[in-house]
mmCIF file of C-alpha atoms in Angstrom:
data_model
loop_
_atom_site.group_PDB
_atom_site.id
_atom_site.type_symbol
_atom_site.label_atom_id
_atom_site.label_comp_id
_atom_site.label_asym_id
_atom_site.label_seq_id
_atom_site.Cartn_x
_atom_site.Cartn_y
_atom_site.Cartn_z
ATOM 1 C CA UNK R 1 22.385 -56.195 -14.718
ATOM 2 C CA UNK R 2 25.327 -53.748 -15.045
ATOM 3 C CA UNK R 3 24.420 -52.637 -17.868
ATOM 4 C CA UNK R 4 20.931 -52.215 -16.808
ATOM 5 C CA UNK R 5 21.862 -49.877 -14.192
ATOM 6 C CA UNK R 6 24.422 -48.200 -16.470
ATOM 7 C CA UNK R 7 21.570 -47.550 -19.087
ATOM 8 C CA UNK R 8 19.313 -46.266 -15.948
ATOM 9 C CA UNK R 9 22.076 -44.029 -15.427
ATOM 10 C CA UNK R 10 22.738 -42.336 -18.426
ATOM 11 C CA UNK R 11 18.954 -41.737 -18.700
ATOM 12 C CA UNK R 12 17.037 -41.219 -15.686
ATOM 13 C CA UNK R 13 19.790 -39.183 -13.985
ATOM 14 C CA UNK R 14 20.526 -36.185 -16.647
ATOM 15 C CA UNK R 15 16.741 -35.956 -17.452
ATOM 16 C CA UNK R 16 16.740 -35.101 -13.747
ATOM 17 C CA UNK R 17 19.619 -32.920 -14.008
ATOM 18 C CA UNK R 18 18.028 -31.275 -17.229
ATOM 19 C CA UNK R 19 14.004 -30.864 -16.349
ATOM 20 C CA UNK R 20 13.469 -27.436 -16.275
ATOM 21 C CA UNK R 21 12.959 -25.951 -12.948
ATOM 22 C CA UNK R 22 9.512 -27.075 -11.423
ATOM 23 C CA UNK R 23 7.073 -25.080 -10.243
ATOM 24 C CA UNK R 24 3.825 -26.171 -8.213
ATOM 25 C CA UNK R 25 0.507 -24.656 -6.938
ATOM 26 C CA UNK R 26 -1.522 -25.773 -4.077
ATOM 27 C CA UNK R 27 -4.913 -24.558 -3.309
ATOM 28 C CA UNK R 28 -5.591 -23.363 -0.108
ATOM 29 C CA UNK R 29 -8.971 -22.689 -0.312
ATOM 30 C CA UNK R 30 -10.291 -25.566 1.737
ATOM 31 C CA UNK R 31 -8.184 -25.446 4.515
ATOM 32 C CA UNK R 32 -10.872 -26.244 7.258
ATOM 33 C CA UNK R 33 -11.934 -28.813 5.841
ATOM 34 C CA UNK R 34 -8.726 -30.467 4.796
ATOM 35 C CA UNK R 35 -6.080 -29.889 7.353
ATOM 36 C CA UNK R 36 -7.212 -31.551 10.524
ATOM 37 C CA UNK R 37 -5.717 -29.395 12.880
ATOM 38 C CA UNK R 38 -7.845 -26.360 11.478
ATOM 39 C CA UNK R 39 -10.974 -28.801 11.346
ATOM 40 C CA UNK R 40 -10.272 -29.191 15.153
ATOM 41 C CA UNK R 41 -9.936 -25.845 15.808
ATOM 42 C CA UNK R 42 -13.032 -24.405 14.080
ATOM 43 C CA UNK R 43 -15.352 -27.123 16.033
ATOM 44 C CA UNK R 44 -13.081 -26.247 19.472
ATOM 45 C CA UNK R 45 -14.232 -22.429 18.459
ATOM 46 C CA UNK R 46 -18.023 -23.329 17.933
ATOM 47 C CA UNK R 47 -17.798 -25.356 21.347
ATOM 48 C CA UNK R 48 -16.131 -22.628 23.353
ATOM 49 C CA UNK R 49 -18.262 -19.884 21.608
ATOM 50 C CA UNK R 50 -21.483 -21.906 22.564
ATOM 51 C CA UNK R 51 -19.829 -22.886 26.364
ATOM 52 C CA UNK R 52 -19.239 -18.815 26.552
ATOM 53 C CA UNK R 53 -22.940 -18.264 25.723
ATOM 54 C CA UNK R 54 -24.257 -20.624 27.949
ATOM 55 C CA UNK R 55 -21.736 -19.531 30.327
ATOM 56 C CA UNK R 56 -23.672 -15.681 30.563
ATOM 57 C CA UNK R 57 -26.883 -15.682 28.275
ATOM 58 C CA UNK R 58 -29.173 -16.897 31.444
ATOM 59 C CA UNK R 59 -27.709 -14.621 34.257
ATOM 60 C CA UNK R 60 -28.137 -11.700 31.703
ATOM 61 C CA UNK R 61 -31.941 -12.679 30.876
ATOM 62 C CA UNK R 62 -32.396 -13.411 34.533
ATOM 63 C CA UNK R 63 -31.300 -9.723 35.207
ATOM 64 C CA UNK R 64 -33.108 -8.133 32.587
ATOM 65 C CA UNK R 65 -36.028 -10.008 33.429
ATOM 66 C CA UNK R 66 -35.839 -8.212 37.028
ATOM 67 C CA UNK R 67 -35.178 -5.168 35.606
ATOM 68 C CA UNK R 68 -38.427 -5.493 33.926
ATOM 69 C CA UNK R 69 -40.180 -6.718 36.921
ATOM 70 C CA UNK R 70 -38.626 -3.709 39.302
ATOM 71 C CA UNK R 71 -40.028 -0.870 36.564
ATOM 72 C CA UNK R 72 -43.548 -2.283 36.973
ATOM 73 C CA UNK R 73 -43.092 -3.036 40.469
ATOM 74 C CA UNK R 74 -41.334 0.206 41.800
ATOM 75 C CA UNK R 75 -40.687 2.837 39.214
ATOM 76 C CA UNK R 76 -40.003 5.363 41.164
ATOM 77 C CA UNK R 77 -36.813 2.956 42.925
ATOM 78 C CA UNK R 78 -34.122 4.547 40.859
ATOM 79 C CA UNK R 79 -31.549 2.883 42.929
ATOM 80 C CA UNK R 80 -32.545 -0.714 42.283
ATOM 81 C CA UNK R 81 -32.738 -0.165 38.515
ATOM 82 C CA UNK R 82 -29.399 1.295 37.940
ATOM 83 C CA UNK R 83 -28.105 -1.247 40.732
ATOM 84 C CA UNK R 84 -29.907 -4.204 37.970
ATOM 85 C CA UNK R 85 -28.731 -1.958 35.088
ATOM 86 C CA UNK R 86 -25.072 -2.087 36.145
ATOM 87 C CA UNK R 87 -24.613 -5.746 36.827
ATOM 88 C CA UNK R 88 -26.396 -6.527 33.519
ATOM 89 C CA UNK R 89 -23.258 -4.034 31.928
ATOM 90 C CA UNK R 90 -20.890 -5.630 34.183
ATOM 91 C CA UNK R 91 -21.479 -8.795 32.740
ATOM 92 C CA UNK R 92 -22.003 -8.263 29.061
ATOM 93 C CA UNK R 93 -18.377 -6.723 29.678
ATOM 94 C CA UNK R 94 -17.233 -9.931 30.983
ATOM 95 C CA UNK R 95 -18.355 -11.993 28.125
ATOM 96 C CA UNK R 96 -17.106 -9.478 25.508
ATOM 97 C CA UNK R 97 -13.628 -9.690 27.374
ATOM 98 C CA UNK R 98 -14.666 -14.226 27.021
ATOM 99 C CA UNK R 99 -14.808 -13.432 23.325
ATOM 100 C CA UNK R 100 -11.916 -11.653 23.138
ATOM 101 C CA UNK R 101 -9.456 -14.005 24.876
ATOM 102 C CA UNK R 102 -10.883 -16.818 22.661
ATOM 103 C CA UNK R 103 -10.063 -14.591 19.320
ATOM 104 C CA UNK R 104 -7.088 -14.279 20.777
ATOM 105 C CA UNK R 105 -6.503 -17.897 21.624
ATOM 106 C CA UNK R 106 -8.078 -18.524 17.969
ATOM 107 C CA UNK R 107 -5.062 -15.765 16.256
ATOM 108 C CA UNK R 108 -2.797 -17.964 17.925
ATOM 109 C CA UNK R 109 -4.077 -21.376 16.948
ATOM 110 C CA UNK R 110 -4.383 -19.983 13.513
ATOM 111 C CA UNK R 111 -0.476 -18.475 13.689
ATOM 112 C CA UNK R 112 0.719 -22.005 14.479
ATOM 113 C CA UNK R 113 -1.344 -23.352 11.327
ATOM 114 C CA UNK R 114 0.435 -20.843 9.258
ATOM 115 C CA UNK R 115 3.753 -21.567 10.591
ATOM 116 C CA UNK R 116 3.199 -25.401 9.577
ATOM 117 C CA UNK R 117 2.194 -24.487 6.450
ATOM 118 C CA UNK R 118 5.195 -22.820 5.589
ATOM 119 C CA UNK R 119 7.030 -25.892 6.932
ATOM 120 C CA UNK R 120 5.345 -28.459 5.094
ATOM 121 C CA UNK R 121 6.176 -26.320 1.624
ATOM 122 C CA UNK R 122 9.475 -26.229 2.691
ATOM 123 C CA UNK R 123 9.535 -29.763 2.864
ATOM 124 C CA UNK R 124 7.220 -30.243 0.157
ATOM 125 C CA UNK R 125 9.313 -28.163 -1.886
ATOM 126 C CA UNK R 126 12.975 -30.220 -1.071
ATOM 127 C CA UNK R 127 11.087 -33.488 -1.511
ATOM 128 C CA UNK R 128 10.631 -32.284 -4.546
ATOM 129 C CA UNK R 129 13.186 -29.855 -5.462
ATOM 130 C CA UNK R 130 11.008 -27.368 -6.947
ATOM 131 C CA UNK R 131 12.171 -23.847 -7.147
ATOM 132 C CA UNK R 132 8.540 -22.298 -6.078
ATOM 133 C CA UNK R 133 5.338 -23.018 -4.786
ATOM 134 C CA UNK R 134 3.066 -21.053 -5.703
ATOM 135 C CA UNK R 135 -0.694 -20.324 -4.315
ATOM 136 C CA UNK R 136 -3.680 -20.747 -6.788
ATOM 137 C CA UNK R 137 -4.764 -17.124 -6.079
ATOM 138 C CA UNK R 138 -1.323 -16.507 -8.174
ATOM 139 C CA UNK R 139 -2.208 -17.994 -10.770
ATOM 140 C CA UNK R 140 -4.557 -17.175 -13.769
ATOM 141 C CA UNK R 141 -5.048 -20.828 -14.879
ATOM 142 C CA UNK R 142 -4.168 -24.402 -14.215
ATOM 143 C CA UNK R 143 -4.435 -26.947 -16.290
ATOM 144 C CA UNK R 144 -6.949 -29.661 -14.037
ATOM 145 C CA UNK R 145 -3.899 -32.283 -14.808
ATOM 146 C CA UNK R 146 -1.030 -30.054 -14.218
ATOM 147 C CA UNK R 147 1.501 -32.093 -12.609
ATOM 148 C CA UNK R 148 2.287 -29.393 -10.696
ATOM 149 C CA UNK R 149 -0.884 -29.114 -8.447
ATOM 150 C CA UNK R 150 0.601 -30.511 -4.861
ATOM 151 C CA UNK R 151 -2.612 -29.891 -3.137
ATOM 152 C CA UNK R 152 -2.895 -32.745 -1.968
ATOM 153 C CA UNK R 153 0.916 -33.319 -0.864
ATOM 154 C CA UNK R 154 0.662 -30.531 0.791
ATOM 155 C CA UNK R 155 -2.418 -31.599 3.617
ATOM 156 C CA UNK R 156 -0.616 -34.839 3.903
ATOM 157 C CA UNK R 157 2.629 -33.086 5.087
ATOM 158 C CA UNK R 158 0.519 -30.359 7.233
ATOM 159 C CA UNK R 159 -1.558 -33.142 8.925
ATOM 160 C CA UNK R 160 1.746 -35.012 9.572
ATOM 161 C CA UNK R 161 3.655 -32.275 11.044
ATOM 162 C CA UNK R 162 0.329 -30.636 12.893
ATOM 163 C CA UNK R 163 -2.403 -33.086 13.105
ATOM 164 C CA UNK R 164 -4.185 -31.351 16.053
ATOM 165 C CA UNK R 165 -3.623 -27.206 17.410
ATOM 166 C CA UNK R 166 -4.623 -26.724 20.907
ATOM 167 C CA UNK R 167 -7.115 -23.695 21.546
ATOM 168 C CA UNK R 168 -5.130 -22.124 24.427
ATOM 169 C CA UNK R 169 -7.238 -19.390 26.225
ATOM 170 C CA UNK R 170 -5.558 -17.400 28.497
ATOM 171 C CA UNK R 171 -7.057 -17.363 31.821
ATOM 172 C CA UNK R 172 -9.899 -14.888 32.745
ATOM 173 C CA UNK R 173 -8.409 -11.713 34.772
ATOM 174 C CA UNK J 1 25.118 -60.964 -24.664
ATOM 175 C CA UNK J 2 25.948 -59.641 -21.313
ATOM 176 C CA UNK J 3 23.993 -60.320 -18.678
ATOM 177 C CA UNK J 4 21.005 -57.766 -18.340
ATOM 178 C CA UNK J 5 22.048 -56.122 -21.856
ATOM 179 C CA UNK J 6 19.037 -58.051 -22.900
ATOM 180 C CA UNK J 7 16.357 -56.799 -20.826
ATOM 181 C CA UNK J 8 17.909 -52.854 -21.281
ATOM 182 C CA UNK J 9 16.942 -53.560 -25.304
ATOM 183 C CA UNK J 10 14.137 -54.995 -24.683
ATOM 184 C CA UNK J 11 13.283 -52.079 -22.075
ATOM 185 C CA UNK J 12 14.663 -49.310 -24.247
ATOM 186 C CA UNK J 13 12.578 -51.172 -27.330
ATOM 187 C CA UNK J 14 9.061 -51.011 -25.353
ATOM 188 C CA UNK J 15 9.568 -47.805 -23.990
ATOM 189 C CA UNK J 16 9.395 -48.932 -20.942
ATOM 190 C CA UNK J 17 12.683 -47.182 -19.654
ATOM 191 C CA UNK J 18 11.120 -43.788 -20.107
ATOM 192 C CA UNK J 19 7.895 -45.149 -18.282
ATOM 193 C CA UNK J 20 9.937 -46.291 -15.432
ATOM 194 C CA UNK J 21 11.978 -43.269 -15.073
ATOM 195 C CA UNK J 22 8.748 -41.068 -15.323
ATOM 196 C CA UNK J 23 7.418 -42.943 -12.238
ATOM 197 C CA UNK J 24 10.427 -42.795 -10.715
ATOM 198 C CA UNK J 25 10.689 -39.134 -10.679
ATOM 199 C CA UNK J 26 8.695 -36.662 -8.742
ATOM 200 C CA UNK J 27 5.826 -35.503 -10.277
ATOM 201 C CA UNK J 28 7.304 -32.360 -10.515
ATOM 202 C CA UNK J 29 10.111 -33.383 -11.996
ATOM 203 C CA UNK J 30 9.104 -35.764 -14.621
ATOM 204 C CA UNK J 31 8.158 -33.261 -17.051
ATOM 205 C CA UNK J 32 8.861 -29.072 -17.725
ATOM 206 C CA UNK J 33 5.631 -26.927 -17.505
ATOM 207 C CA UNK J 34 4.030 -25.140 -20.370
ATOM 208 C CA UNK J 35 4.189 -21.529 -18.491
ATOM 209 C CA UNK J 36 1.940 -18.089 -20.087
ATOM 210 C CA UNK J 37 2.367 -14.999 -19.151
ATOM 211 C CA UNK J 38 0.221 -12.201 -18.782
ATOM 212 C CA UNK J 39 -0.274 -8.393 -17.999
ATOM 213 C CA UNK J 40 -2.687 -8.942 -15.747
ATOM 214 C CA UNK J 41 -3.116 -5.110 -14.378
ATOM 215 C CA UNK J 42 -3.012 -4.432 -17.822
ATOM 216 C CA UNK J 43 -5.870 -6.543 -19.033
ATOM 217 C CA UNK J 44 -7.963 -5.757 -15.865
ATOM 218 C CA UNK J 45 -7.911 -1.918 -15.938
ATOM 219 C CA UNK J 46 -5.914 -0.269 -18.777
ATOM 220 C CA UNK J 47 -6.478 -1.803 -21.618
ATOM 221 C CA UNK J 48 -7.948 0.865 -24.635
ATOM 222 C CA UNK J 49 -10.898 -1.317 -24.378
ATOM 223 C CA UNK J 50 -12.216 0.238 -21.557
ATOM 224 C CA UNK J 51 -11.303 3.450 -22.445
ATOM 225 C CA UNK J 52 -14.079 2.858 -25.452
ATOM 226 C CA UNK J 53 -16.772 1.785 -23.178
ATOM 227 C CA UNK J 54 -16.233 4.953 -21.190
ATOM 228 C CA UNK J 55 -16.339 6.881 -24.218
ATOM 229 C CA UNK J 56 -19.834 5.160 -24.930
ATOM 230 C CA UNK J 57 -21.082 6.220 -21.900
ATOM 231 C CA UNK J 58 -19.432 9.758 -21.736
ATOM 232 C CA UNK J 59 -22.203 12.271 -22.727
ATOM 233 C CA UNK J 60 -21.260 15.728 -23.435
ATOM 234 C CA UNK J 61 -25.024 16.991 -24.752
ATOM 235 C CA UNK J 62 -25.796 19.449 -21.642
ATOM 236 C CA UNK J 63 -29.358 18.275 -22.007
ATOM 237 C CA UNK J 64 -28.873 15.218 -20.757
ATOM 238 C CA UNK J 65 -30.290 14.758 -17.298
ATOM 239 C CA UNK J 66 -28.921 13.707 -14.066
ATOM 240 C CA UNK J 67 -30.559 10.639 -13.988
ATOM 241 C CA UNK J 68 -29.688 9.567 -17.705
ATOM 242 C CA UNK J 69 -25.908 10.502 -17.180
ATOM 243 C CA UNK J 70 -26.508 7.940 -13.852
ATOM 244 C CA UNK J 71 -27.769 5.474 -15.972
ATOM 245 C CA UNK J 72 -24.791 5.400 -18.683
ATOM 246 C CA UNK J 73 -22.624 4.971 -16.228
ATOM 247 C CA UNK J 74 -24.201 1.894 -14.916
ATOM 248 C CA UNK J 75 -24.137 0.760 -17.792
ATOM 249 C CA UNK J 76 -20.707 1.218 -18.528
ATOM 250 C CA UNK J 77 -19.348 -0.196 -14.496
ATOM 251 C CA UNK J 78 -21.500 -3.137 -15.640
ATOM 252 C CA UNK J 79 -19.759 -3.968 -19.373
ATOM 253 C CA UNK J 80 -16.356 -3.720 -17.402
ATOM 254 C CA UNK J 81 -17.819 -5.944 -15.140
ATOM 255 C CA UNK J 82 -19.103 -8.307 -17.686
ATOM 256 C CA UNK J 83 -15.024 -7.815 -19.134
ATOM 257 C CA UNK J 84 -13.439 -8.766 -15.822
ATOM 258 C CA UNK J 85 -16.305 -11.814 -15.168
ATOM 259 C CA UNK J 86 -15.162 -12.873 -18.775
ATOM 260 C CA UNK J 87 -11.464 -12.246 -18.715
ATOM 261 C CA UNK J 88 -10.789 -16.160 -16.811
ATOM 262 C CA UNK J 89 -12.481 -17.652 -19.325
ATOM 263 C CA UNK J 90 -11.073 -16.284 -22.229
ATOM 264 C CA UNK J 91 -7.317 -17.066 -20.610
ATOM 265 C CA UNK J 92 -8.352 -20.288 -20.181
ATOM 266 C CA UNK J 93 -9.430 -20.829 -23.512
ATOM 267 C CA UNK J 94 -6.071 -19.199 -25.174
ATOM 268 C CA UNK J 95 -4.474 -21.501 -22.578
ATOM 269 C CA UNK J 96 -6.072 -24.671 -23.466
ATOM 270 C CA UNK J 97 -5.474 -23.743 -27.154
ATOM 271 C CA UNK J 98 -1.459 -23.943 -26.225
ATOM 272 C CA UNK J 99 -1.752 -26.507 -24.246
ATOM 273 C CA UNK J 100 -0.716 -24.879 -21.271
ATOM 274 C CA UNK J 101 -0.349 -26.022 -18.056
ATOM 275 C CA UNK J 102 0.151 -22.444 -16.098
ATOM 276 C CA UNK J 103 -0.597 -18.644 -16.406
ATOM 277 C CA UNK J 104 0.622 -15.961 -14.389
ATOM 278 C CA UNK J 105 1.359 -12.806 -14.295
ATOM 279 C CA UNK J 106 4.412 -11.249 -16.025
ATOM 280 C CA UNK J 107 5.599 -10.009 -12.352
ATOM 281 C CA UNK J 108 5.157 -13.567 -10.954
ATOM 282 C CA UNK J 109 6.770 -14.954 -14.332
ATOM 283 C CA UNK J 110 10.074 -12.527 -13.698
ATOM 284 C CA UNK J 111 10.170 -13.542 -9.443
ATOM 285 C CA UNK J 112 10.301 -17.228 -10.971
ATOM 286 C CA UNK J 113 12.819 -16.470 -13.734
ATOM 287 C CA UNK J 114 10.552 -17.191 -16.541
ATOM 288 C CA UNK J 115 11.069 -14.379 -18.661
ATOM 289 C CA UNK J 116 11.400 -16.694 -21.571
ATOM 290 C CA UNK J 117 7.771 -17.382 -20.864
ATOM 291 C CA UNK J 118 5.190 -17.225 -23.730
ATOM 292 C CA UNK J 119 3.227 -13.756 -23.302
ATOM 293 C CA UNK J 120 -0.578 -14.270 -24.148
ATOM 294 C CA UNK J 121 -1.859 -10.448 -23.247
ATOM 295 C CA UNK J 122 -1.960 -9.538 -26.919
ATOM 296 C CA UNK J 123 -3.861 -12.529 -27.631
ATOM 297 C CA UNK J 124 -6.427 -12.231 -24.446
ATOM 298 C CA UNK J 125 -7.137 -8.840 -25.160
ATOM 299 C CA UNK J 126 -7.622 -9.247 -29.407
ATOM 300 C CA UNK J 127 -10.551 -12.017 -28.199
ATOM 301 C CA UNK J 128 -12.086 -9.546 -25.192
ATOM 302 C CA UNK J 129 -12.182 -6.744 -28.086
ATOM 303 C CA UNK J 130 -13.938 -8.726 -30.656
ATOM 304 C CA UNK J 131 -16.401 -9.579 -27.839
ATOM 305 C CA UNK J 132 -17.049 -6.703 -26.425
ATOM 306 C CA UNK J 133 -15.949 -4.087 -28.538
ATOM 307 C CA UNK J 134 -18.430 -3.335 -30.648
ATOM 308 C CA UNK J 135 -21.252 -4.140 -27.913
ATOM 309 C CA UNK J 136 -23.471 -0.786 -27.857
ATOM 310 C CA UNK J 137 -23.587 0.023 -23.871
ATOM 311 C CA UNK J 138 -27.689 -0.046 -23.611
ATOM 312 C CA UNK J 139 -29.238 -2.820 -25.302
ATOM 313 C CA UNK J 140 -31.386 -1.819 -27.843
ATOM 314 C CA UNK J 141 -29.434 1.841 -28.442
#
């Protein structure tokens, strides 16, 4: 058994030692479909963007549907129109300013992502020890076998460290 | 015999050994990439080659009209088009032909200290040229 190990030795560990630096590509592309936490995010996004709609859309309608009505009704009330007209701005104002804080909220959530990214290459590239990682747009061609594509690795370590980003809007002012 | 010396013959023998030590290693690790190199500003925008489509579609006759000079040089935007849509496949194929695993560009190469890299610009660009060298601009002209 000694020698066993002493044979493992003198092979395995200088063909370590030797290998020429490694260098391995991941492929980004698919992010939102493969890291969960930006899965999560994108259907929080769609739910807060439709919540925000609802949230408006019918007071709007309701207004501009009185607007109509007060044109036919009294044309010559100025007043009441530009009164109608105003709250009508007033809110589309307040739902653009809704939209913004959630592309805010979403810049954030998406800043996090990033930051585990670059974490899990870190670790991906100490478990490893390869000397880059490179991103497919870098590169001109991969072979589909490459042993270098760490793709995969890479979502497993991202969905470890960040399985789920919270979508924190700030609140309304 | 020794105990185990045995089972390292017989291990060494099969090949075994080098099977076990490639799935004990990292992926990454268990075997040095095949690494190209390319110009790839080079091959996209300066090569001579598209300085001889342009001189296709340059027309000095001062009877040519508006409209005809407008044409040529549709045609010409769209044969360096039809270069640049063709460009990934023909690195691929000089690639596959050296059993590559990886191409990048010669700046990428240098940031990774690859400068002993294998440099496949002259060879991309010989295989674009016979393709689309001779190619008159208009079809039929």
């Amino acid at each position: 058994m000694r020698t066993l190990r002493a044979t493992l030795l003198a092979f395995v560990l200088p063909s370590v030692a030797l290998a020429a630096p490694p260098i391995l590509v991941v492929d980004l592309s698919d992010s939102y479909t493969h890291s969960t936490a930006l899965a999560g995010l994108l259907a929080d996004v769609d739910r807060e963007l439709k919540a925000l709609a609802q949230m408006h859309r019918p007071a709007i309608d309701r207004l501009r549907r009185e607007l109509r009505e007060a044109k036919q009704r009294e044309p010559d009330n100025r007043e009441l129109q530009l009164a109608i007209a105003r709250s009508i701005s007033d809110l589309e104002a307040t739902a653009e300013r809704d939209e913004e804080r959630l592309a805010k909220a979403n810049e954030t959530a998406i800043g996090e992502v990033q930051r585990a990214i670059a974490a899990a290459k870190a670790t991906l590239q100490s478990e490893t020890g390869a000397r880059a990682i490179l991103d497919i747009h870098e590169t001109y061609y991969v072979r589909q076998d490459c042993p270098c594509l760490a793709t995969e690795r890479l979502y497993e370590l991202l969905n470890q460290q960040l399985p789920k980003v919270e979508l924190r809007m700030a609140p309304a002012e | 015999m020794r105990p185990g010396e045995g089972l390292t013959r017989f291990l060494l023998r099969s090949g075994m050994l080098a099977a076990l030590a490639g799935l004990w290693l990292p992926p990454a690790l268990a075997s040095p990439l095949t690494l190209l190199t390319i110009d790839a500003g080079y091959l996209e925008s300066t090569m001579p080659l598209y300085a001889s489509i342009a001189a296709q579609a340059a027309v000095s006759s001062p009877g040519v009209t508006a409209k005809r000079r407008s044409d040529l040089e549709l045609a010409r935007e769209l044969r360096h088009s039809e270069v640049l849509i063709a460009l990934p496949e023909v690195i691929a194929e000089v690639a596959r032909g050296a059993g590559a695993d990886l191409v990048v560009d010669r700046a990428v190469a240098r940031r990774l200290d690859q400068t002993a890299a294998r440099d496949i610009t002259g060879e991309v660009e010989r295989i674009l040229v016979a393709r689309f060298g001779q190619l008159p601009l208009e079809p039929g002209s």
